[in-house]
CSV table of C-alpha atoms in Angstrom, one decimal:
chain,number,residue,atom,x,y,z
M,1,MET,CA,134.3,81.9,39.0
M,2,ASN,CA,134.4,81.1,42.7
M,3,THR,CA,133.1,83.6,45.2
M,4,PRO,CA,135.9,85.1,47.2
M,5,SER,CA,136.3,83.5,50.6
M,6,ASN,CA,136.5,86.8,52.4
M,7,ALA,CA,133.1,88.0,51.2
M,8,VAL,CA,130.6,88.5,53.9
M,9,PRO,CA,127.0,87.7,53.1
M,10,GLY,CA,124.5,90.5,53.5
M,11,SER,CA,122.5,88.5,55.9
M,12,SER,CA,125.3,88.6,58.4
M,13,PHE,CA,125.0,92.4,58.6
M,14,GLN,CA,121.3,92.1,58.9
M,15,SER,CA,121.6,89.7,61.8
M,16,GLN,CA,123.8,92.2,63.6
M,17,VAL,CA,121.2,95.0,63.3
M,18,ILE,CA,119.1,95.0,66.5
M,19,ALA,CA,115.8,96.9,66.3
M,20,PRO,CA,115.4,99.2,69.3
M,21,ALA,CA,113.1,97.8,71.9
M,22,GLU,CA,109.8,99.5,72.1
M,23,ILE,CA,109.1,101.3,75.4
M,24,SER,CA,105.7,100.8,76.8
M,25,TRP,CA,103.4,103.7,77.4
M,26,ALA,CA,103.2,103.0,81.2
M,27,ARG,CA,107.0,103.2,81.4
M,28,CYS,CA,107.2,106.4,79.5
M,29,PHE,CA,104.5,107.9,81.7
M,30,TYR,CA,106.2,106.7,84.9
M,31,TRP,CA,109.5,108.3,84.0
M,32,SER,CA,107.8,111.5,82.7
M,33,LEU,CA,106.1,111.8,86.1
M,34,ARG,CA,109.3,111.1,88.0
M,35,ARG,CA,111.0,113.9,85.9
M,36,GLU,CA,108.3,116.3,87.0
M,37,LEU,CA,108.7,115.5,90.7
M,38,TRP,CA,112.5,115.7,90.4
M,39,GLU,CA,112.6,119.0,88.5
M,40,ASN,CA,109.9,120.7,90.7
M,41,ARG,CA,110.8,120.0,94.3
M,42,ALA,CA,108.7,122.9,95.5
M,43,ILE,CA,105.7,120.5,94.9
M,44,TYR,CA,106.4,118.7,98.1
M,45,ILE,CA,108.8,121.1,99.9
M,46,ALA,CA,106.1,123.9,100.3
M,47,PRO,CA,103.5,121.7,102.0
M,48,LEU,CA,106.2,120.1,104.2
M,49,ALA,CA,107.3,123.6,105.2
M,50,VAL,CA,103.7,124.6,106.1
M,51,ALA,CA,103.2,121.4,108.1
M,52,ALA,CA,106.4,122.1,110.0
M,53,VAL,CA,105.4,125.7,110.9
M,54,LEU,CA,102.0,124.4,112.0
M,55,LEU,CA,103.5,121.8,114.3
M,56,VAL,CA,105.9,124.4,115.8
M,57,GLY,CA,103.0,126.8,116.4
M,58,PHE,CA,100.8,124.1,117.8
M,59,LEU,CA,103.5,122.9,120.2
M,60,ILE,CA,103.9,126.5,121.5
M,61,SER,CA,100.2,126.9,121.9
M,62,GLN,CA,99.9,123.6,123.8
M,63,ILE,CA,102.7,124.5,126.1
M,64,ALA,CA,100.9,127.7,126.9
M,65,LEU,CA,97.6,125.8,127.2
M,66,THR,CA,98.2,124.6,130.7
M,67,GLY,CA,96.4,124.5,134.0
M,68,HIS,CA,93.3,126.7,134.0
M,69,ARG,CA,92.9,127.0,130.2
M,70,ILE,CA,92.9,123.2,129.7
M,71,ARG,CA,90.4,122.7,132.5
M,72,THR,CA,88.2,125.5,130.9
M,73,VAL,CA,88.1,123.6,127.6
M,74,LEU,CA,87.4,120.2,129.3
M,75,ALA,CA,84.6,121.8,131.4
M,76,LEU,CA,82.6,122.8,128.4
M,77,ASP,CA,79.5,120.9,127.2
M,78,PRO,CA,80.3,118.0,124.8
M,79,ALA,CA,79.4,119.9,121.6
M,80,LYS,CA,81.5,123.0,122.4
M,81,GLN,CA,84.2,120.8,123.9
M,82,ARG,CA,84.5,118.8,120.7
M,83,ALA,CA,84.5,121.9,118.5
M,84,ALA,CA,87.2,123.5,120.6
M,85,ILE,CA,89.4,120.4,120.6
M,86,ASN,CA,89.0,119.7,116.9
M,87,GLU,CA,89.5,123.3,115.7
M,88,PRO,CA,93.3,123.1,115.4
M,89,TYR,CA,93.1,119.9,113.5
M,90,MET,CA,90.6,121.4,111.0
M,91,ILE,CA,92.8,124.5,110.6
M,92,ALA,CA,95.9,122.3,109.9
M,93,ALA,CA,94.0,120.2,107.3
M,94,ALA,CA,92.7,123.4,105.6
M,95,LEU,CA,96.1,125.1,105.5
M,96,ILE,CA,97.9,122.0,104.1
M,97,MET,CA,95.2,121.4,101.4
M,98,GLY,CA,95.1,125.1,100.5
M,99,THR,CA,98.9,125.2,100.1
M,100,ALA,CA,98.8,122.1,97.9
M,101,PHE,CA,96.1,123.8,95.7
M,102,ILE,CA,98.2,127.0,95.4
M,103,VAL,CA,101.3,125.0,94.6
M,104,GLY,CA,99.3,123.1,91.9
M,105,ILE,CA,98.2,126.4,90.3
M,106,PHE,CA,101.7,127.8,90.0
M,107,TYR,CA,103.1,124.5,88.9
M,108,THR,CA,100.5,124.1,86.2
M,109,LEU,CA,101.0,127.6,84.9
M,110,ASP,CA,104.8,127.0,84.5
M,111,ALA,CA,104.6,123.3,83.4
M,112,LEU,CA,104.6,123.8,79.7
M,113,TYR,CA,105.7,127.4,79.5
M,114,GLY,CA,108.9,126.7,81.5
M,115,GLU,CA,110.2,124.1,79.1
M,116,ARG,CA,109.5,126.5,76.2
M,117,ARG,CA,111.2,129.3,78.0
M,118,ASP,CA,114.5,127.4,78.7
M,119,ARG,CA,114.2,125.6,75.3
M,120,SER,CA,114.4,122.2,77.0
M,121,VAL,CA,111.3,121.3,75.1
M,122,LEU,CA,113.5,120.7,72.1
M,123,PHE,CA,115.4,118.0,74.0
M,124,TRP,CA,112.3,116.4,75.5
M,125,LYS,CA,110.6,116.2,72.1
M,126,SER,CA,113.6,114.3,70.8
M,127,LEU,CA,112.9,111.5,73.2
M,128,PRO,CA,110.4,108.7,72.4
M,129,VAL,CA,107.7,110.3,74.6
M,130,SER,CA,104.5,111.5,73.0
M,131,ASP,CA,103.1,115.0,73.7
M,132,LEU,CA,100.0,113.3,75.2
M,133,THR,CA,102.1,111.4,77.6
M,134,ALA,CA,104.1,114.4,78.6
M,135,VAL,CA,101.0,116.6,79.2
M,136,LEU,CA,99.2,113.8,81.1
M,137,ALA,CA,102.2,113.4,83.4
M,138,LYS,CA,102.1,117.1,84.1
M,139,LEU,CA,98.3,117.0,84.7
M,140,THR,CA,98.8,114.1,87.2
M,141,VAL,CA,100.9,116.2,89.5
M,142,PRO,CA,98.1,118.6,90.6
M,143,MET,CA,95.2,116.2,90.1
M,144,VAL,CA,96.7,113.0,91.7
M,145,PHE,CA,100.1,113.5,93.4
M,146,LEU,CA,99.4,116.7,95.2
M,147,PRO,CA,96.0,115.7,96.6
M,148,LEU,CA,97.4,112.3,97.8
M,149,PHE,CA,100.6,113.8,99.2
M,150,SER,CA,98.6,116.5,101.1
M,151,PHE,CA,96.3,113.8,102.5
M,152,VAL,CA,99.2,111.8,103.8
M,153,LEU,CA,100.9,114.9,105.2
M,154,THR,CA,97.6,116.1,106.8
M,155,VAL,CA,97.1,112.7,108.6
M,156,ALA,CA,100.7,112.7,109.8
M,157,THR,CA,100.5,116.2,111.0
M,158,GLN,CA,97.2,115.7,112.8
M,159,PHE,CA,98.6,112.5,114.5
M,160,ILE,CA,101.7,114.4,115.7
M,161,MET,CA,99.4,117.1,117.0
M,162,LEU,CA,97.3,114.5,118.8
M,163,VAL,CA,100.4,113.0,120.4
M,164,LEU,CA,101.6,116.5,121.5
M,165,SER,CA,98.2,117.3,123.0
M,166,SER,CA,98.2,113.9,124.9
M,167,VAL,CA,101.6,114.7,126.4
M,168,VAL,CA,100.4,118.1,127.6
M,169,VAL,CA,97.2,116.7,129.0
M,170,LEU,CA,99.1,114.0,130.9
M,171,ALA,CA,101.6,116.6,132.2
M,172,SER,CA,98.7,118.6,133.5
M,173,GLY,CA,97.4,115.6,135.5
M,174,LEU,CA,94.1,115.5,133.6
M,175,ASN,CA,92.2,112.6,132.1
M,176,LEU,CA,93.5,111.6,128.7
M,177,ALA,CA,90.4,109.7,127.7
M,178,THR,CA,88.4,112.9,127.3
M,179,LEU,CA,90.8,114.2,124.6
M,180,TRP,CA,90.9,110.9,122.6
M,181,SER,CA,87.1,110.5,122.8
M,182,GLN,CA,86.6,113.9,121.3
M,183,VAL,CA,89.0,113.4,118.4
M,184,SER,CA,87.6,111.1,115.7
M,185,PHE,CA,91.0,110.5,114.0
M,186,LEU,CA,90.0,107.7,111.7
M,187,HIS,CA,86.7,109.1,110.7
M,188,ASP,CA,88.0,112.6,110.1
M,189,SER,CA,90.9,111.1,108.0
M,190,LEU,CA,88.5,109.3,105.8
M,191,LEU,CA,86.5,112.5,105.3
M,192,VAL,CA,89.6,114.4,104.4
M,193,PHE,CA,90.6,111.7,101.9
M,194,TYR,CA,87.2,111.7,100.2
M,195,HIS,CA,87.2,115.5,100.1
M,196,ILE,CA,90.6,115.6,98.5
M,197,VAL,CA,89.8,113.0,95.9
M,198,THR,CA,86.5,114.5,94.9
M,199,VAL,CA,87.1,118.2,95.1
M,200,HIS,CA,90.8,118.7,94.7
M,201,GLY,CA,91.1,115.8,92.2
M,202,LEU,CA,87.9,116.0,90.1
M,203,TRP,CA,86.1,119.2,90.8
M,204,TYR,CA,89.1,121.4,90.1
M,205,ALA,CA,90.0,119.6,86.8
M,206,PRO,CA,88.8,122.5,84.6
M,207,PHE,CA,91.1,124.9,86.5
M,208,TYR,CA,94.2,122.7,85.8
M,209,GLY,CA,93.2,122.1,82.2
M,210,TRP,CA,92.8,125.8,81.5
M,211,LEU,CA,96.1,126.6,83.2
M,212,LEU,CA,97.9,123.9,81.2
M,213,MET,CA,96.5,125.2,78.0
M,214,VAL,CA,97.5,128.8,78.8
M,215,SER,CA,101.0,127.5,79.8
M,216,ALA,CA,101.3,125.8,76.4
M,217,TRP,CA,100.2,128.9,74.5
M,218,ALA,CA,101.3,132.0,76.3
M,219,PRO,CA,104.1,133.9,74.6
M,220,ARG,CA,104.9,135.7,77.8
M,221,ALA,CA,103.6,136.1,81.4
M,222,PRO,CA,101.3,133.1,81.6
M,223,PHE,CA,99.9,134.3,84.9
M,224,ILE,CA,98.4,137.4,83.3
M,225,TRP,CA,97.0,135.4,80.3
M,226,ALA,CA,95.4,132.9,82.7
M,227,PHE,CA,93.6,135.4,84.9
M,228,LEU,CA,92.9,138.3,82.6
M,229,PRO,CA,90.3,136.6,80.3
M,230,PRO,CA,88.0,135.5,83.2
M,231,PHE,CA,88.3,139.0,84.7
M,232,VAL,CA,87.4,140.7,81.4
M,233,ILE,CA,84.4,138.3,80.9
M,234,CYS,CA,83.1,139.1,84.4
M,235,LEU,CA,83.6,142.9,83.8
M,236,VAL,CA,81.9,142.8,80.4
M,237,GLU,CA,79.0,140.8,81.7
M,238,LYS,CA,78.5,143.2,84.6
M,239,VAL,CA,78.7,146.3,82.4
M,240,THR,CA,76.6,144.9,79.6
M,241,PHE,CA,73.9,142.9,81.4
M,242,ASN,CA,74.4,143.9,85.0
M,243,THR,CA,74.6,140.2,86.0
M,244,THR,CA,77.3,138.1,87.6
M,245,HIS,CA,76.6,134.6,86.3
M,246,PHE,CA,80.1,133.9,85.2
M,247,LEU,CA,81.6,135.1,88.5
M,248,GLY,CA,79.1,132.9,90.4
M,249,LEU,CA,80.1,130.0,88.2
M,250,LEU,CA,83.8,130.6,89.0
M,251,GLN,CA,83.1,131.0,92.7
M,252,ARG,CA,81.1,127.8,92.9
M,253,ARG,CA,83.8,125.9,91.0
M,254,LEU,CA,86.4,127.3,93.4
M,255,MET,CA,84.4,126.8,96.6
M,256,GLY,CA,83.4,123.3,95.7
M,257,PRO,CA,80.0,121.6,95.0
M,258,ASP,CA,79.0,122.1,98.6
M,259,SER,CA,78.8,125.9,98.3
M,260,ALA,CA,75.3,125.9,96.7
M,261,SER,CA,73.9,123.5,99.3
M,262,MET,CA,75.4,125.4,102.2
M,263,SER,CA,74.0,128.7,101.0
M,264,SER,CA,70.5,127.1,100.8
M,265,GLY,CA,70.8,125.6,104.3
M,266,GLY,CA,72.0,122.2,103.2
M,267,SER,CA,74.7,120.0,104.6
M,268,MET,CA,78.3,120.1,103.2
M,269,ILE,CA,78.8,116.4,103.9
M,270,ALA,CA,75.5,115.5,102.2
M,271,SER,CA,76.5,117.4,99.1
M,272,LEU,CA,79.7,115.4,98.9
M,273,MET,CA,78.1,112.0,99.3
M,274,PRO,CA,78.7,109.8,96.3
M,275,HIS,CA,75.1,109.7,95.0
M,276,HIS,CA,75.0,113.5,95.2
M,277,PHE,CA,78.5,114.4,94.0
M,278,PHE,CA,78.6,112.0,91.0
M,279,SER,CA,75.1,112.9,89.9
M,280,GLU,CA,76.1,116.6,89.9
M,281,PRO,CA,75.9,117.9,86.2
M,282,GLY,CA,78.6,120.4,87.0
M,283,LEU,CA,81.1,117.6,87.7
M,284,TRP,CA,80.7,116.0,84.3
M,285,ILE,CA,80.5,119.3,82.4
M,286,GLY,CA,83.7,120.4,84.2
M,287,LEU,CA,85.5,117.1,83.3
M,288,ALA,CA,84.4,117.5,79.6
M,289,VAL,CA,85.7,121.1,79.6
M,290,ALA,CA,88.9,120.0,81.2
M,291,THR,CA,89.3,117.2,78.5
M,292,ALA,CA,88.9,119.9,75.8
M,293,PHE,CA,91.5,122.1,77.4
M,294,ILE,CA,94.0,119.2,77.7
M,295,ALA,CA,93.4,118.2,74.0
M,296,VAL,CA,94.3,121.8,73.0
M,297,ALA,CA,97.3,121.8,75.3
M,298,VAL,CA,98.6,118.6,73.7
M,299,ARG,CA,98.2,120.1,70.2
M,300,LEU,CA,99.9,123.3,71.3
M,301,ARG,CA,102.9,121.5,72.7
M,302,ARG,CA,103.3,119.6,69.5
M,303,TYR,CA,103.4,122.7,67.3
M,304,ARG,CA,104.3,125.6,69.6
M,305,GLY,CA,108.0,126.5,69.5
M,306,PRO,CA,110.2,127.9,72.2
M,307,VAL,CA,109.6,131.5,73.4
C-alpha cells in the first residue's frame, strides 16, 4: 500500500520546533540591575536633591562672602587659609556620601521584602533569572552603583562650587590664583574615589549582606528586625558581662577602618593606604560574613513566599 501523499513526515514538525535561545548570565544580570534602577528612582534622586540644596546654599554663602570677609580668609596663614577654603568642599562630599549610604540602607531593607509584599516576586521568579542573579543585582546597587554615583556627583558638585567661588573672587577684585592654589581638586577627587571604593564598597559589605538577609526573611517590619537583634545583643552583653565589645565592633565597622588608628593618634589616610587596608583582618572577616549573609538571602528568596 502506498503512503498517502498528504502525510507530513514527523521530521518536518521537528524542524519547525526552535529551541529557546539561552540567555547569558551577564545579560540577565544587566537587565536585573536596570530593573532595580528603574523601579527605585530614589536611589539617584535623593543624592541629586542633596547636591542641589548644597549648591544653592553655597551660592548664597558666596554672595554674602564679599569684601571684608573674603579678604579676612585670604589674609590667614597658609594652613588656616587652606582649611577655611576647603571646608565647604569637605562638607559637600561628606553629605553626599552620607546620603548615598542612608539610601543604600533603606533600599537594601526593602529590596527583597518589597517584592514579597506586593507579590511581584511570583512574576520575577517565572522569568529565566536565577535567585543568585537577582540577589547579586540588588547587592550591586549599594555596593557599586551608589558609591560610584555619589563619587561622580561629588566631583561635579565640588567643581561647580569652585567655579562659583572663582566668580565671586573675581567680582571682588581679588587674586584668583590664591583660591585655585589652595584647592587640590584632582588630588582630593582621587582620595574621595579611593575612600568610596574601599569603605563604602568593601568595608560596609556586612551591613548590606545582613540587611538583604533580613529583607528576604522578615514577615513584617524589616526595619525593626534589622536593628532589634544588634540592640538586644549589646544590651545583654552590657547587663551580663558589663562590656561593650559588640557595640565597639559595630561602631568600628560603621566609622571605618580609620577609627581605631585615629583614636590611637594615627593618620586616617595612612590607615586607608592599600597595604594597610587590604591587610586588615576585619576587611576579610567582614567580606566572609557578608558572603554568608548573601548565601542565606539567596536561599530565602528561593523558598520564602509572599507576605
